[in-house]
XYZ file of N, CA and C in Angstrom:
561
model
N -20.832 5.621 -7.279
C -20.796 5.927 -8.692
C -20.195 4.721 -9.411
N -20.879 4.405 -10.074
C -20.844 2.755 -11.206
C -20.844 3.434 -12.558
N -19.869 2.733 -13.584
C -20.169 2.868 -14.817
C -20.158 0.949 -15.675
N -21.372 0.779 -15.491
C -21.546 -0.854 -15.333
C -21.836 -0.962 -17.432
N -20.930 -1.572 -17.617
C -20.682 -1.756 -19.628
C -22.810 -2.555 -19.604
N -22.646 -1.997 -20.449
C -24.167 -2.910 -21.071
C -23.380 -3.908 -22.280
N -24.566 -5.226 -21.849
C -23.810 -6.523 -23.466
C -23.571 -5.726 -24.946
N -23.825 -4.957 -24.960
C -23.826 -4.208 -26.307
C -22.465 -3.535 -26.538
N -21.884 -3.459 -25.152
C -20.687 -2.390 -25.026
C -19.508 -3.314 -25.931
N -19.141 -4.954 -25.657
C -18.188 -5.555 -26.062
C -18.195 -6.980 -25.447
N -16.912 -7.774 -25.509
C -17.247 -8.921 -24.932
C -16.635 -8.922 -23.764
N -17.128 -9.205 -23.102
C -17.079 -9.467 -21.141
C -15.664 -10.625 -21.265
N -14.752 -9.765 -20.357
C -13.798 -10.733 -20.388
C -12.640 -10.948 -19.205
N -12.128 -12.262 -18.610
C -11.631 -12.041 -17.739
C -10.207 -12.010 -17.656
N -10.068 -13.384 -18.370
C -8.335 -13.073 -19.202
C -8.225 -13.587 -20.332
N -7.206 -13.346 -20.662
C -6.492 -13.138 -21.901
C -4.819 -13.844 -22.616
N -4.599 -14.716 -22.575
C -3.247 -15.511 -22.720
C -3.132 -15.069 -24.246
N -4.063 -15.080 -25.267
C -3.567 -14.841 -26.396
C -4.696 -14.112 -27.421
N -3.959 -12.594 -27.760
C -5.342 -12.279 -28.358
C -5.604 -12.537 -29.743
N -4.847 -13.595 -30.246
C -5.321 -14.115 -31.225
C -6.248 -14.788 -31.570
N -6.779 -15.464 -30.375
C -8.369 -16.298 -29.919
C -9.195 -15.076 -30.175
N -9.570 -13.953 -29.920
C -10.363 -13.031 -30.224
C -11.183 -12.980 -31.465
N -9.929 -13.669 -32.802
C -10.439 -13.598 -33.766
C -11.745 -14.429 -34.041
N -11.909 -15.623 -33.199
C -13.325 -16.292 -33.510
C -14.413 -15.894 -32.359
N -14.713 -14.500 -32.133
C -15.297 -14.251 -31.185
C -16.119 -12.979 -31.962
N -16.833 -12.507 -30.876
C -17.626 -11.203 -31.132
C -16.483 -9.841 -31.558
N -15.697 -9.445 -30.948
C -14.849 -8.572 -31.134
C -14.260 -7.802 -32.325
N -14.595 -6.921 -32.556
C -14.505 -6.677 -34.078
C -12.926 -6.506 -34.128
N -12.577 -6.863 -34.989
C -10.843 -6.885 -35.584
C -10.925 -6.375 -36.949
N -9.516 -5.200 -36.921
C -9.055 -4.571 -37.764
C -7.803 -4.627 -38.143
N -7.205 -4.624 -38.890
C -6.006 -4.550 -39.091
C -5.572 -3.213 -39.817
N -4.056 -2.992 -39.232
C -4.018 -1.500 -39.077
C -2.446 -1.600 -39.637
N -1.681 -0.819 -40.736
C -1.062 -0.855 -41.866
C -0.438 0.776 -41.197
N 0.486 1.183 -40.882
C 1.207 2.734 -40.759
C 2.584 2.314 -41.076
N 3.088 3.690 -42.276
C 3.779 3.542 -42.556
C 4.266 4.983 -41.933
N 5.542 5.164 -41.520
C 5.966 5.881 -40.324
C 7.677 6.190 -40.994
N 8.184 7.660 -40.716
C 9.019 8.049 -41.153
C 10.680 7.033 -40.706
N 11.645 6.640 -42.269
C 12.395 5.314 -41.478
C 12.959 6.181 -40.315
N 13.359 6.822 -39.952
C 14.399 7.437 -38.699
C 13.625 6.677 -37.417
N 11.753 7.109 -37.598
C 11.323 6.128 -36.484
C 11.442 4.869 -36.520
N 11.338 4.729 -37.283
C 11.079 3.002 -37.777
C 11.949 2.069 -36.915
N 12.889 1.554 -36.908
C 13.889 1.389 -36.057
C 13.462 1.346 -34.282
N 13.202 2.455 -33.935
C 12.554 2.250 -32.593
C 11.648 1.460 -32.518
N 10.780 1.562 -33.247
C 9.081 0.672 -33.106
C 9.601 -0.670 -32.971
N 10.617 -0.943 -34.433
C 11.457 -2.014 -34.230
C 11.476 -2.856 -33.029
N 12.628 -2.180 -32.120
C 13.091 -2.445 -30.971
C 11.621 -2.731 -30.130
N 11.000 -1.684 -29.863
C 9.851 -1.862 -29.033
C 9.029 -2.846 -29.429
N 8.437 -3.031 -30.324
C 7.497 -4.214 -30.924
C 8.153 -5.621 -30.956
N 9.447 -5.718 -30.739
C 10.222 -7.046 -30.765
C 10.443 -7.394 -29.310
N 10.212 -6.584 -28.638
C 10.380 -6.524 -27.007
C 9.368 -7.225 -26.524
N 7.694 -6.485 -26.725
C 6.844 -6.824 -26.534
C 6.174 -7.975 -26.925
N 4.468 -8.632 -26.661
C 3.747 -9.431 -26.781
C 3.055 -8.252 -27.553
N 2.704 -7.218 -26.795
C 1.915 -5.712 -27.681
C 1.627 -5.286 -26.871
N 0.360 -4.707 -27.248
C -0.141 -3.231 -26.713
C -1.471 -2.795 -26.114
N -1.708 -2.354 -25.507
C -3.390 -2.230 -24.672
C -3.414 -1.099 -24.292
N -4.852 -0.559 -24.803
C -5.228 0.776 -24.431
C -6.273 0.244 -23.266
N -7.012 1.155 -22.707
C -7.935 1.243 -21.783
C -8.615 2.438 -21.744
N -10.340 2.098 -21.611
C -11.062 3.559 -22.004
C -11.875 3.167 -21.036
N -11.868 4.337 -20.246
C -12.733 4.204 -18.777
C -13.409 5.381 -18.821
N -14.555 4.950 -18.611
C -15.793 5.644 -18.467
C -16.725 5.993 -17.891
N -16.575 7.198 -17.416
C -17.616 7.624 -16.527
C -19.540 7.482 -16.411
N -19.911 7.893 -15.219
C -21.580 7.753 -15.224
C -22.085 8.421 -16.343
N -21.347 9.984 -16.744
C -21.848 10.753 -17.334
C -21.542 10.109 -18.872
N -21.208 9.103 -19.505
C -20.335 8.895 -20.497
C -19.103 9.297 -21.254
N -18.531 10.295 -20.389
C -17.644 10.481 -20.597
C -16.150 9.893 -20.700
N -15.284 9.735 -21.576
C -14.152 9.054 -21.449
C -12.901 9.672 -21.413
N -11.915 8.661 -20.017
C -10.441 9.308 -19.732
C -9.736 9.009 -20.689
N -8.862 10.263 -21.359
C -7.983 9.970 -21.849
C -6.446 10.981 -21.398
N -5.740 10.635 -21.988
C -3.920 11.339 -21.821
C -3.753 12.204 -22.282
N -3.076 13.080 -22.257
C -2.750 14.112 -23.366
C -2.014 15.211 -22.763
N -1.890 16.054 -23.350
C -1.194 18.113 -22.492
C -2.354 19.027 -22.950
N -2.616 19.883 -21.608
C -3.388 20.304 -21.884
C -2.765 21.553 -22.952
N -1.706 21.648 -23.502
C -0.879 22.725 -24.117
C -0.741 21.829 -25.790
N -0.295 20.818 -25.868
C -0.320 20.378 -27.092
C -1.226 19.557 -27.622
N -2.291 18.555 -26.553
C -3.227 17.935 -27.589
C -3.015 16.310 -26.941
N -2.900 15.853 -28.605
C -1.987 14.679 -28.509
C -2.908 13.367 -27.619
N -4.425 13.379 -27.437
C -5.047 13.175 -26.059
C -5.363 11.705 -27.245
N -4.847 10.622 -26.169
C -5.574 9.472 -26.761
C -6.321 8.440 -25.208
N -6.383 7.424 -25.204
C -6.513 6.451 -24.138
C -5.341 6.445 -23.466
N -5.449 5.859 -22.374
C -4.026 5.326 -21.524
C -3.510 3.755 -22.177
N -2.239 3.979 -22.103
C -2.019 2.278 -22.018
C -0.953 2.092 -22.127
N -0.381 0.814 -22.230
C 1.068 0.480 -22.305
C 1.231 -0.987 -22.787
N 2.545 -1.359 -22.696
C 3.332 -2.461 -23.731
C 2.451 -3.850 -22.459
N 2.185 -4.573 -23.152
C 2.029 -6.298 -22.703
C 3.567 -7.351 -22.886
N 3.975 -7.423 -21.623
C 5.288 -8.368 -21.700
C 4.894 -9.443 -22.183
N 6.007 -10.220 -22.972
C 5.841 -11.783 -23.315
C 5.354 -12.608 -22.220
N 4.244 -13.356 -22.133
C 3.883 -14.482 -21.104
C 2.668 -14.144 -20.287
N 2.795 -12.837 -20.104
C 2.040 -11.999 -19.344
C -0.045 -11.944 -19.691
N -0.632 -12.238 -18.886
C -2.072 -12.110 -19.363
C -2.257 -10.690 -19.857
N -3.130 -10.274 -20.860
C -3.609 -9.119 -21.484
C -4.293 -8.440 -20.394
N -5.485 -8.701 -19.710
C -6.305 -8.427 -19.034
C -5.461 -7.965 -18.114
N -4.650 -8.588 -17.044
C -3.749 -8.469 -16.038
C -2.730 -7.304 -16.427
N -2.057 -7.292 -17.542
C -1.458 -5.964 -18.096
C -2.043 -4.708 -18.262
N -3.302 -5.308 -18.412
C -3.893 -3.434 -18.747
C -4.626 -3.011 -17.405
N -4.848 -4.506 -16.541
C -5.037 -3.436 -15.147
C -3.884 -3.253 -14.827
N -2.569 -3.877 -14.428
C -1.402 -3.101 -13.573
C -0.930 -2.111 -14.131
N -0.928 -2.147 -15.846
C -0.700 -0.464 -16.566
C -1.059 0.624 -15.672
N -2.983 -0.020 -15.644
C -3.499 1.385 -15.274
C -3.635 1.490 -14.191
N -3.192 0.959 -13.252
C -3.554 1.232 -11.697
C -1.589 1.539 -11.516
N -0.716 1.200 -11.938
C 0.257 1.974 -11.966
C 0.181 3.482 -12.363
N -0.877 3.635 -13.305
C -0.965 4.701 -13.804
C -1.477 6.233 -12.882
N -3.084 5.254 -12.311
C -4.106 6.148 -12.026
C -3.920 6.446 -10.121
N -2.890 4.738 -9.720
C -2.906 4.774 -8.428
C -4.600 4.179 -7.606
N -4.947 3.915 -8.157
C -6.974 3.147 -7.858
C -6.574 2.085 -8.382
N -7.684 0.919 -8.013
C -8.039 -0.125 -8.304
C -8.702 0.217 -9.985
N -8.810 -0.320 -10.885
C -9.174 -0.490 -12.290
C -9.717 -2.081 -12.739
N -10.633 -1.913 -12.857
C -11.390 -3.005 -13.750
C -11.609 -3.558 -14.470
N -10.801 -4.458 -15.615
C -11.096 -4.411 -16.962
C -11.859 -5.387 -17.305
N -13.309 -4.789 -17.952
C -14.406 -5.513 -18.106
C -14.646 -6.035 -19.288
N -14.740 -5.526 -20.386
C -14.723 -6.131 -21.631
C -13.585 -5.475 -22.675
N -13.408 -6.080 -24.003
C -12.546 -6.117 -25.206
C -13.855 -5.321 -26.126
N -12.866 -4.249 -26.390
C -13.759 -3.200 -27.723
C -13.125 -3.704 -28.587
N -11.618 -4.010 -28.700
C -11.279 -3.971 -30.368
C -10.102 -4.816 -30.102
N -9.758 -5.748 -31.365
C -8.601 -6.394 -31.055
C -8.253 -5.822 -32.790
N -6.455 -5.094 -32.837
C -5.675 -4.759 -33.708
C -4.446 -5.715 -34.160
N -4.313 -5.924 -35.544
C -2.972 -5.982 -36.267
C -2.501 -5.452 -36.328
N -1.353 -5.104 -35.801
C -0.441 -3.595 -36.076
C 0.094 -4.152 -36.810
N 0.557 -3.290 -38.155
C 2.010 -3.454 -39.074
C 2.318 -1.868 -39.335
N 3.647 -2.172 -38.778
C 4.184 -1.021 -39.320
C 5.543 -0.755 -40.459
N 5.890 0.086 -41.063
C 6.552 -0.024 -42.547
C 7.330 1.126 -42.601
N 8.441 1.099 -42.971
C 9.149 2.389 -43.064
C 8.730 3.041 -44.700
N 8.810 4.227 -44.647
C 8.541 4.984 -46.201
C 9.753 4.449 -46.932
N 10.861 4.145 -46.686
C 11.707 3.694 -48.068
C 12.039 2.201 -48.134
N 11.023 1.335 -47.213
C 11.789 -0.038 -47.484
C 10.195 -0.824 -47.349
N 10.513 -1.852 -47.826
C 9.400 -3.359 -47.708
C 9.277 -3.890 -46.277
N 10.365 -3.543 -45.412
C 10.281 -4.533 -44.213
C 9.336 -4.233 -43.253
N 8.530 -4.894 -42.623
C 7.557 -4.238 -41.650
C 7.936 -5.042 -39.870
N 6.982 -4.704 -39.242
C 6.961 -5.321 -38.048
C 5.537 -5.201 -37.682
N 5.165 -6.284 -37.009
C 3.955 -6.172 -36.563
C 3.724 -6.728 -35.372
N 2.278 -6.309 -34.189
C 2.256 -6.633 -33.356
C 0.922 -6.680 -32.951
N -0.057 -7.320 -32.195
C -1.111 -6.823 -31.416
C -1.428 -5.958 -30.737
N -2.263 -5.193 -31.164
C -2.775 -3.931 -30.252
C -4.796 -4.601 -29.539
N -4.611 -4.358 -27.823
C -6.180 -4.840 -27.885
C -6.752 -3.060 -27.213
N -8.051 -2.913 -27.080
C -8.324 -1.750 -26.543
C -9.559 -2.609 -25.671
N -9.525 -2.046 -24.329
C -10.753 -2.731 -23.319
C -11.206 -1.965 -22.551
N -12.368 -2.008 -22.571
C -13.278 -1.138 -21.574
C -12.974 -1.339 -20.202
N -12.921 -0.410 -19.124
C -12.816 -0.795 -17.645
C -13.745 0.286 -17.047
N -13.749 -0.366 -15.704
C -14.454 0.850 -14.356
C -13.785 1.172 -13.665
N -13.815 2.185 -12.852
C -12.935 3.078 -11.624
C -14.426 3.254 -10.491
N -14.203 2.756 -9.691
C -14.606 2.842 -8.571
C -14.583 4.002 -7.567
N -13.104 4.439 -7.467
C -12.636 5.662 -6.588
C -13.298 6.980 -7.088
N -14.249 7.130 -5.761
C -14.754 8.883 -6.416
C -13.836 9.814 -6.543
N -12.408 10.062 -5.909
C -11.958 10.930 -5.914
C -11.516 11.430 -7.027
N -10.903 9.628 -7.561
C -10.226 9.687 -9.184
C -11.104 10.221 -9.894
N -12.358 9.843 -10.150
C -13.302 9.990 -11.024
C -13.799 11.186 -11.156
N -13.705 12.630 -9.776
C -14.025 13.997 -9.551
C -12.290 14.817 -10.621
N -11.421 14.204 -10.045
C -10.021 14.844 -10.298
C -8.883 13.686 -10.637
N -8.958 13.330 -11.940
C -8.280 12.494 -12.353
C -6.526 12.620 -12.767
N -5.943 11.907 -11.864
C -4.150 12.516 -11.881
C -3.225 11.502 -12.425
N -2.659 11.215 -12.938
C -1.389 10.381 -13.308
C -0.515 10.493 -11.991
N -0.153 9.449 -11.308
C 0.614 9.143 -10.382
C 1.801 8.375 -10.675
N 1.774 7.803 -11.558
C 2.812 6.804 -11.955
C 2.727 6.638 -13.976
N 3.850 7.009 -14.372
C 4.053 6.201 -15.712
C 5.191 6.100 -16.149
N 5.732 4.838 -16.810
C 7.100 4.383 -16.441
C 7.560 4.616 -18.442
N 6.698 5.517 -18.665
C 7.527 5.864 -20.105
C 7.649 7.519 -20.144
N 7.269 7.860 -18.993
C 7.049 9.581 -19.132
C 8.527 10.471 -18.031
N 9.003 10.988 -18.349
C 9.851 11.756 -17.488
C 9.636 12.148 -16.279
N 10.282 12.314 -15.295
C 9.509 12.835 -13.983
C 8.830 14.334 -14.173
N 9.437 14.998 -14.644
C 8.557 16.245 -15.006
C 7.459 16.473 -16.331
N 7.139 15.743 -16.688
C 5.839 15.442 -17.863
C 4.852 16.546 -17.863
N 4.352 16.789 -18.747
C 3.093 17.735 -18.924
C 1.606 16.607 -19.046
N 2.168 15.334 -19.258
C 1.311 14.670 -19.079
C -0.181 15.106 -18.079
N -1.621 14.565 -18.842
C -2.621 14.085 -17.529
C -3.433 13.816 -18.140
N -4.309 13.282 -16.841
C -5.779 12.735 -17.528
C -6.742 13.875 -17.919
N -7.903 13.552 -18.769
C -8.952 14.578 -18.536
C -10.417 13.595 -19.318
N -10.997 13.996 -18.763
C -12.253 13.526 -19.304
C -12.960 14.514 -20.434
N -13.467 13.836 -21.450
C -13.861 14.059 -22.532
C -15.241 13.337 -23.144
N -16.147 14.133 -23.077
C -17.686 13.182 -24.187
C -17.403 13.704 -25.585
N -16.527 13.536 -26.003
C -16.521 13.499 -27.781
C -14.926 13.458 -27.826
N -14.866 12.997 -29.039
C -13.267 13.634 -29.844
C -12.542 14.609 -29.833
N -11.753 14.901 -28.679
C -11.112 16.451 -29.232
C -10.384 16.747 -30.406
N -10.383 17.836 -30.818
C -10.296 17.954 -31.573
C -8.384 17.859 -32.019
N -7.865 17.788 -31.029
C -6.465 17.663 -30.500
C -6.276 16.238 -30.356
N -7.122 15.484 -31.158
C -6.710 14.426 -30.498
C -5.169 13.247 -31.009
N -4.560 12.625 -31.101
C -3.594 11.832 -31.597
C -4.702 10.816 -32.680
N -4.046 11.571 -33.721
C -4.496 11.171 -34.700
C -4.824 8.865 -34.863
N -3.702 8.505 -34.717
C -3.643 7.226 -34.794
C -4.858 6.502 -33.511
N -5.413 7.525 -32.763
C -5.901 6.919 -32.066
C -7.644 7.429 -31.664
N -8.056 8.435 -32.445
C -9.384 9.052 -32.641
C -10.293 7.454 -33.073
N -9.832 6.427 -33.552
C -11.153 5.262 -33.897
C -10.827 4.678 -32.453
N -10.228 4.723 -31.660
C -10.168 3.736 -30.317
C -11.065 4.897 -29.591
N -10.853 6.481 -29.426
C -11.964 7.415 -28.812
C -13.360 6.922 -28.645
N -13.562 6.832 -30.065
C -14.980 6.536 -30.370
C -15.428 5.154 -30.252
N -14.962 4.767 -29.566
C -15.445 3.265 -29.130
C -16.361 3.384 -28.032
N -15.679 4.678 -26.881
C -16.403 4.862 -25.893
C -17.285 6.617 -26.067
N -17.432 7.113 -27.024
C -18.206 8.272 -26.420
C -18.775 8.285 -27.692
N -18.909 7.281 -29.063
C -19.866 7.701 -29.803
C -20.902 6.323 -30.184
């Protein structure tokens, strides 16, 4: 079982040192403006000053269907992904994310979207901003691909409601900030 991207899917890519090169490429870029209650604000802070940024990953099955995260009790279901350390290749981050994640080998084949994050507290001017990329990959392992499990994630509690599930459309539960990265892969 292959889920092999067609040229149409995005740009084929192997690594990644800076996704600011993206911008003179095929890759469509958006820039993305949330302004977020100040109490959070502050954290993102911390986290976005830590990081290089951020990478989702949308893996996709034969059937077209795409994995994403979520509870099956609250929703909340977006892509998998996690923070990119300073220095660190993009490409190389979002496979050890997700093979930390999924426990399989993971593929990351092409770049759907490269993001500006800025984010802004509701009572002040100051923002922070960071790169967000989202990239298509393959999973190889039938087993993963029959019964898909979270084995490892190093931002979730040991007892999490966390998991994967496969999805051909938008649920309707889905995490709002992240329903245009969905539809990259199932529409």
């Amino acid at each position: 079982m292959t889920n092999e991207p067609t040229a149409s899917d995005g740009a084929s890519i192997e690594t990644l040192a800076d996704p600011e090169s993206l911008r003179d490429g095929t890759v469509p870029v958006e820039e993305v403006d949330r302004v977020v209650p100040a109490a959070q604000f502050e954290g993102l802070r911390e986290h976005y000053d830590s990081v290089a940024g951020v990478v989702q990953v949308g893996i996709t099955d034969e059937d077209g269907r795409v994995l994403l995260q979520g509870s099956p009790e609250d929703g909340d279901w977006a892509p998998p992904g996690g923070p990119v350390e300073p220095g660190t290749d993009w490409v190389a981050a979002a496979e050890q994310t997700m093979e930390s994640q999924t426990g399989v080998d993971v593929e990351i084949r092409e770049v759907r979207l490269l993001e500006r994050l800025r984010f802004s507290p509701e009572d002040g001017e100051e923002t922070v901003s960071s790169w967000g990329v989202t990239f298509g990959a393959a999973v190889e392992d039938e087993q993963f691909l029959r019964d898909p499990e979270i084995v490892d994630h190093p931002y979730l509690p040991p007892e999490h409601e966390q998991t994967f599930a496969w999805f051909d459309a938008v649920p309707e539960d889905a995490n709002d900030n992240h329903v245009e990265h969905i539809k990259l892969f199932v529409e």
